[in-house]
JSON list of C-alpha atoms in Angstrom, two decimals:
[
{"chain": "T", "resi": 29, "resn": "UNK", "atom": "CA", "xyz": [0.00, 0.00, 0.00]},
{"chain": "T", "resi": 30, "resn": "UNK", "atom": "CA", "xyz": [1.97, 2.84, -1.27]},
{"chain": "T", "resi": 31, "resn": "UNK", "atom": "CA", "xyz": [0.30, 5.37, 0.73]},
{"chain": "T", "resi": 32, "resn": "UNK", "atom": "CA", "xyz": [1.26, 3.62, 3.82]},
{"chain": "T", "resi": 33, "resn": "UNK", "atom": "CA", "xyz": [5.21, 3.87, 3.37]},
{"chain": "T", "resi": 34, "resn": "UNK", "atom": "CA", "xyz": [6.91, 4.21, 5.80]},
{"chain": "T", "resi": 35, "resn": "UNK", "atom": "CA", "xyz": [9.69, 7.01, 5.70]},
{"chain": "T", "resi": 36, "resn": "UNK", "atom": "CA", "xyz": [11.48, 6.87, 9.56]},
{"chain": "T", "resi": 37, "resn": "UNK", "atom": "CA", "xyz": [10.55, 5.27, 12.84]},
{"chain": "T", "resi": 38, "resn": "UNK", "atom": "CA", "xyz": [12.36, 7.58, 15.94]},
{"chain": "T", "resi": 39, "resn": "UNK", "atom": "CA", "xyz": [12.13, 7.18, 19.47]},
{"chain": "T", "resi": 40, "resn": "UNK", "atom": "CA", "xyz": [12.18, 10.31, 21.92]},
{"chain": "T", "resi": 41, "resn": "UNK", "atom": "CA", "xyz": [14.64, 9.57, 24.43]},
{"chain": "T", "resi": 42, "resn": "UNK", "atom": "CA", "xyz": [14.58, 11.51, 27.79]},
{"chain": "T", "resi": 43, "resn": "UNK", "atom": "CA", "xyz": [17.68, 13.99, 28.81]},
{"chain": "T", "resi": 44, "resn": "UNK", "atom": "CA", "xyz": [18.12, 14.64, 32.39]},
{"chain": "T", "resi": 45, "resn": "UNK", "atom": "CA", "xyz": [20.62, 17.67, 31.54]},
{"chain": "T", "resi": 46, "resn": "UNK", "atom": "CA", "xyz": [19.78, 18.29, 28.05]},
{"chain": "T", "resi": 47, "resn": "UNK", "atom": "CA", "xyz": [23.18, 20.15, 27.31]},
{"chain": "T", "resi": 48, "resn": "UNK", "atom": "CA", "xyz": [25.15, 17.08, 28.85]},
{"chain": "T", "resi": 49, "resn": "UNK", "atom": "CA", "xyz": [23.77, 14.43, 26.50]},
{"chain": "T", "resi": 50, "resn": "UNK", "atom": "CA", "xyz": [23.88, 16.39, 23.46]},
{"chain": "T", "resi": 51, "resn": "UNK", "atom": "CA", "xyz": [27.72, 16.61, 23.93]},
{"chain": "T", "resi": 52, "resn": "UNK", "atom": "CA", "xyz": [27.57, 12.77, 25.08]},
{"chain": "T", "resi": 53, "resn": "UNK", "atom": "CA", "xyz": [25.66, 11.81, 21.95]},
{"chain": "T", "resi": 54, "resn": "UNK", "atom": "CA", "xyz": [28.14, 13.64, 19.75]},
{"chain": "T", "resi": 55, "resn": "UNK", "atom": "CA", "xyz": [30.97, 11.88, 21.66]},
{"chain": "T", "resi": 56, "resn": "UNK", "atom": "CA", "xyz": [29.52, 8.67, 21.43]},
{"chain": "T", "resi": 57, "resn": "UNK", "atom": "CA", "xyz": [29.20, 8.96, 17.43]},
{"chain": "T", "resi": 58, "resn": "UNK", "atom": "CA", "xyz": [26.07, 10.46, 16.67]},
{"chain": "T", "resi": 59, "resn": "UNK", "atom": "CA", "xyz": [25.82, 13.63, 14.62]},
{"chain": "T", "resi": 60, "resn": "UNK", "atom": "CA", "xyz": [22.83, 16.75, 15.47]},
{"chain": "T", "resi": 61, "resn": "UNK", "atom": "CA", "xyz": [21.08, 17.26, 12.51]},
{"chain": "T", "resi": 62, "resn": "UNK", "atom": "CA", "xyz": [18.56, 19.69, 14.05]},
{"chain": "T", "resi": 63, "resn": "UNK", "atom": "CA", "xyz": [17.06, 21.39, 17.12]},
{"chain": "T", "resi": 64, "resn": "UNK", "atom": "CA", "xyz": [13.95, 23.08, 18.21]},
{"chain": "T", "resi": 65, "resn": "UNK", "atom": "CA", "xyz": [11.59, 23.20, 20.72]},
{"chain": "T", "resi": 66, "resn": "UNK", "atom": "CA", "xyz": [13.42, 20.64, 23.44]},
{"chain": "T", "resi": 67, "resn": "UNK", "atom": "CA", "xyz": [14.22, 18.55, 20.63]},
{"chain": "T", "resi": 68, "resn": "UNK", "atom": "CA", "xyz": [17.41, 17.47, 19.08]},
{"chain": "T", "resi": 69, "resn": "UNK", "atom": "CA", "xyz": [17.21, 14.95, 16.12]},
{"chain": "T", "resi": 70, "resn": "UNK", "atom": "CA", "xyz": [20.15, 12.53, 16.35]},
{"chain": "T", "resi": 71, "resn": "UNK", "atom": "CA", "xyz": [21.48, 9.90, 13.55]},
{"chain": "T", "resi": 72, "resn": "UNK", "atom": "CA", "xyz": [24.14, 7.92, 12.80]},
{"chain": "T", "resi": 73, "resn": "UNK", "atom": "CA", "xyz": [23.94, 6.77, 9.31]},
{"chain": "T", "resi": 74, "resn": "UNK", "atom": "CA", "xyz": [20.60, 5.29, 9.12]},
{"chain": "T", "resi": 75, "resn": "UNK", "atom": "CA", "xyz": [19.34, 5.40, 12.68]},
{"chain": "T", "resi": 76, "resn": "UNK", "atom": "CA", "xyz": [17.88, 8.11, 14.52]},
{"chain": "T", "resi": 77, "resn": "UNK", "atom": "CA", "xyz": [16.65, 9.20, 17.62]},
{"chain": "T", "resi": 78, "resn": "UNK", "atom": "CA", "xyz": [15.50, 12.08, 18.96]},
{"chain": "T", "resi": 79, "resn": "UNK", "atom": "CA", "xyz": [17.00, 13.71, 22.36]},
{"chain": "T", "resi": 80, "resn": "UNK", "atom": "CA", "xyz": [13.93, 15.84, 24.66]},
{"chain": "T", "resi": 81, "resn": "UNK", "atom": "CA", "xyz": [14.73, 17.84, 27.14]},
{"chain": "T", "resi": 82, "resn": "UNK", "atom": "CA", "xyz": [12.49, 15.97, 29.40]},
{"chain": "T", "resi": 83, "resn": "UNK", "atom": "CA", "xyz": [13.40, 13.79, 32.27]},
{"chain": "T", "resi": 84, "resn": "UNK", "atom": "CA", "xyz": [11.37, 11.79, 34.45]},
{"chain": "T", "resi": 85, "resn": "UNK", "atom": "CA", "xyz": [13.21, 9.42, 36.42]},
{"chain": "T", "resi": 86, "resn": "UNK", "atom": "CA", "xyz": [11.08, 6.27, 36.12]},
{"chain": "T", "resi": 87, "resn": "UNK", "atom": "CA", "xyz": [10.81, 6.36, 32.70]},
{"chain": "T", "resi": 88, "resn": "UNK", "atom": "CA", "xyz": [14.58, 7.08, 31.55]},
{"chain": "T", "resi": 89, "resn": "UNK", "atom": "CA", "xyz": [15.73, 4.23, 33.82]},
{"chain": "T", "resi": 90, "resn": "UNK", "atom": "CA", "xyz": [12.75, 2.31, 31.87]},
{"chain": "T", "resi": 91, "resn": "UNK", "atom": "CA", "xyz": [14.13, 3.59, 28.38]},
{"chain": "T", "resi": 92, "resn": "UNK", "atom": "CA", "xyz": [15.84, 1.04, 26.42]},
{"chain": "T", "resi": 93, "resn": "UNK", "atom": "CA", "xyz": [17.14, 1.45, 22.96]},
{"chain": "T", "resi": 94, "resn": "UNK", "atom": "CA", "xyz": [19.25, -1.34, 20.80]},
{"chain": "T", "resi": 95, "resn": "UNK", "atom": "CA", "xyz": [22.06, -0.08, 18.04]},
{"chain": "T", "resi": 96, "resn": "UNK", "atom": "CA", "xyz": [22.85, -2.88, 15.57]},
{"chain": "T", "resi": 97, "resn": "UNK", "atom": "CA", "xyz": [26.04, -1.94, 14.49]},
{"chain": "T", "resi": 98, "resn": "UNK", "atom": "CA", "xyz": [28.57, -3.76, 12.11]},
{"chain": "T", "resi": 99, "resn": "UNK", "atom": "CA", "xyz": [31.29, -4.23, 14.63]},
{"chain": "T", "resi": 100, "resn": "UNK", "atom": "CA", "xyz": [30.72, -3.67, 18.12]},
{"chain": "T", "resi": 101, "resn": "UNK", "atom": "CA", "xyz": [34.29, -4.50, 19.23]},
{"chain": "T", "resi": 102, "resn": "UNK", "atom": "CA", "xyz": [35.03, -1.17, 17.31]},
{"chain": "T", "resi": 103, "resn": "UNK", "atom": "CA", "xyz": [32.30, 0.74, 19.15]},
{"chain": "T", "resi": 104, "resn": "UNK", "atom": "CA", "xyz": [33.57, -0.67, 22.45]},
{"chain": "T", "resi": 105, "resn": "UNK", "atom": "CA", "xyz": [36.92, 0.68, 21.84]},
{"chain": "T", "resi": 106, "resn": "UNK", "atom": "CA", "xyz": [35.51, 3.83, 20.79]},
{"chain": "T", "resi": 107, "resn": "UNK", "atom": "CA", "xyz": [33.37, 4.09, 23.87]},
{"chain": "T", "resi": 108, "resn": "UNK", "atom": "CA", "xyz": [36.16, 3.24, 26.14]},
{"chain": "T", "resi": 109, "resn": "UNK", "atom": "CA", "xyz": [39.10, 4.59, 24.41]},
{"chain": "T", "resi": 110, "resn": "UNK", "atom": "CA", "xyz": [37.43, 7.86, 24.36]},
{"chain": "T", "resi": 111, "resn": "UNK", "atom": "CA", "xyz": [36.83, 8.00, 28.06]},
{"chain": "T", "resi": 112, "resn": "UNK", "atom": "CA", "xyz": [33.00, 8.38, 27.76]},
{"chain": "T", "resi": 113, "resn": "UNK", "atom": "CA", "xyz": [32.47, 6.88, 31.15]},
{"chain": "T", "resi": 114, "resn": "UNK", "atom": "CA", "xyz": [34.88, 9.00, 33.41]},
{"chain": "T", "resi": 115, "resn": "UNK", "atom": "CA", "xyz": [33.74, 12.31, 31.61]},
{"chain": "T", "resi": 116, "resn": "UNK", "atom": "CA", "xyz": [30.11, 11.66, 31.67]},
{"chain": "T", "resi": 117, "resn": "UNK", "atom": "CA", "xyz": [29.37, 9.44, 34.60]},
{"chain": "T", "resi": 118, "resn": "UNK", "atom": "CA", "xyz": [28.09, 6.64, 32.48]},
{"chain": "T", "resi": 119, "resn": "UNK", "atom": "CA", "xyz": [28.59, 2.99, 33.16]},
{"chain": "T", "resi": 120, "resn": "UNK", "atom": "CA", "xyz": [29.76, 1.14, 30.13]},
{"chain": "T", "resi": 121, "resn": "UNK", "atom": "CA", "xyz": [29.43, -2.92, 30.54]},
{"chain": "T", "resi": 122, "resn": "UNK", "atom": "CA", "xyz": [32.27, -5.57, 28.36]},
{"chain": "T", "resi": 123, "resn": "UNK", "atom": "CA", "xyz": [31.27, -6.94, 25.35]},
{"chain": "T", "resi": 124, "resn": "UNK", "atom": "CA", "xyz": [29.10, -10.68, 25.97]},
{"chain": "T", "resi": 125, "resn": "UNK", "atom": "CA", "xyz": [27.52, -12.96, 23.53]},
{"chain": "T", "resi": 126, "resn": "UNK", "atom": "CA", "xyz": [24.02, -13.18, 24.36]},
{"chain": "T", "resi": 127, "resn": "UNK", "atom": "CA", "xyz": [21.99, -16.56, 23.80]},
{"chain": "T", "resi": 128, "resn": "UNK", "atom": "CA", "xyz": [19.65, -15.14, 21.21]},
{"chain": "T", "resi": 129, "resn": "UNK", "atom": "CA", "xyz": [22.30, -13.92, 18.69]},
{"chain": "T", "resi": 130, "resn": "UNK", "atom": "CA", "xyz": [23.85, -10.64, 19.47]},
{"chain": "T", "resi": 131, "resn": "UNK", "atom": "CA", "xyz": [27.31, -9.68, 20.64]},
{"chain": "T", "resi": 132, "resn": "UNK", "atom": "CA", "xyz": [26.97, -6.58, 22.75]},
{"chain": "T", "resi": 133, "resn": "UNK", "atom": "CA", "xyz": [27.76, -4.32, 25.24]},
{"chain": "T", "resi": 134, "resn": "UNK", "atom": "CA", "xyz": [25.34, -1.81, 27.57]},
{"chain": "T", "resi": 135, "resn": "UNK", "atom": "CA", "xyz": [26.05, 1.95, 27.70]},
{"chain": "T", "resi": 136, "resn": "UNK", "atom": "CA", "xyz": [23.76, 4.01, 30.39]},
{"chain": "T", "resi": 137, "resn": "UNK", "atom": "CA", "xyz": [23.46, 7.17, 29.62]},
{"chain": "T", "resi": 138, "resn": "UNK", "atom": "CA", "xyz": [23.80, 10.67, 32.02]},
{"chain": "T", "resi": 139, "resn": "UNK", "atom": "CA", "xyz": [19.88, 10.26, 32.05]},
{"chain": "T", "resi": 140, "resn": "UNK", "atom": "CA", "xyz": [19.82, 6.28, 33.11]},
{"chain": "T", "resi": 141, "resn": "UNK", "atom": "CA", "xyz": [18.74, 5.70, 29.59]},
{"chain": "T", "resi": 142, "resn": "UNK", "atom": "CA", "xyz": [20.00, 1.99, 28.96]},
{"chain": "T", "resi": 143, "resn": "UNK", "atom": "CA", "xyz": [21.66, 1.41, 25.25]},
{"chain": "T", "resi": 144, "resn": "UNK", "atom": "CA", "xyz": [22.19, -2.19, 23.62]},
{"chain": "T", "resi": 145, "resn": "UNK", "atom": "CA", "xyz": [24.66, -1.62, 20.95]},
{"chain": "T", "resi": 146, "resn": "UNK", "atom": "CA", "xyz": [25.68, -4.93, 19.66]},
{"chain": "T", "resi": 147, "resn": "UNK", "atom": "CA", "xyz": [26.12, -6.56, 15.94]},
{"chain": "T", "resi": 148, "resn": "UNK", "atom": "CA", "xyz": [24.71, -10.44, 15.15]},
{"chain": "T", "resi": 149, "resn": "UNK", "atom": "CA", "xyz": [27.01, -12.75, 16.66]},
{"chain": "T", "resi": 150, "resn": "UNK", "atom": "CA", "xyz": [28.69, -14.33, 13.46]},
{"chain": "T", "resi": 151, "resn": "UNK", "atom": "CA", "xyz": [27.66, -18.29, 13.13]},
{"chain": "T", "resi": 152, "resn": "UNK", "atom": "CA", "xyz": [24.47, -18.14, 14.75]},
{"chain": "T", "resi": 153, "resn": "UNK", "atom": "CA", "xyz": [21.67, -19.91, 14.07]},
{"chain": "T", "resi": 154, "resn": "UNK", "atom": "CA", "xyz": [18.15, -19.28, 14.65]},
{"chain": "T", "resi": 155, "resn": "UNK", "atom": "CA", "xyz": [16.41, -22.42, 16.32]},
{"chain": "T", "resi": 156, "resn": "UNK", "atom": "CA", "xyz": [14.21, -23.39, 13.02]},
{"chain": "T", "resi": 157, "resn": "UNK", "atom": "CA", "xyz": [16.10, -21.82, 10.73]},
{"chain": "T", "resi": 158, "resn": "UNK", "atom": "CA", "xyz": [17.94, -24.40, 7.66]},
{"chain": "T", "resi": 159, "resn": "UNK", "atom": "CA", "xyz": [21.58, -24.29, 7.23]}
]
């Protein structure tokens, strides 16, 4: 149904101090495209997200996003070479194979905002799925 296309799907994701995670989201690899009204639109190639400046506790430590990326060792390094977590305050977990097919690591943001960003775990098969 050509009418129905679908152009973009964003999330809003909360900012606790919004100046602090617009400098953490640029850090972290993510250009600002625009801004207005408590918004900041956020993307990094094809993904998008955009940062309000709106915080309410339960709900940013509720937030979850996931990044599929194409090599998460790569962001890790980035992430932890670039000393996100000591200048921001964030907590920044090692990279794990999880059971249902993604290598990843967590990121919490300065808001409690938890990120997945992981790639698919090379080999893995879907239970179901042929060789």
């Amino acid at each position: 149904m050509r009418e129905l296309a679908v152009v973009e799907l964003k999330a809003f994701v909360p900012a606790k101090d919004f100046g602090l995670s617009k400098r953490f989201y640029t850090e972290l690899g993510f250009t600002q495209r625009s801004e207005g009204g408590g918004v900041a639109y956020f993307a990094c190639d094809h993904c998008a997200f955009l940062l309000q400046d709106y915080y309410v506790k339960e709900f940013a430590e509720n937030c979850v996003m996931h990044l599929l990326v194409a090599d998460v060792r790569a962001w890790h390094r980035h992430v932890c070479d670039g000393g996100l977590a000591e200048r921001y305050g964030v907590q920044v977990t090692a990279v794990t194979e999880q059971p249902w097919g993604i290598t990843e690591f967590v990121v919490i943001d300065p808001a409690g905002v938890c990120w997945h960003i992981g790639q698919n775990t090379p080999g893995f098969r879907r239970p179901g799925k042929a060789a």
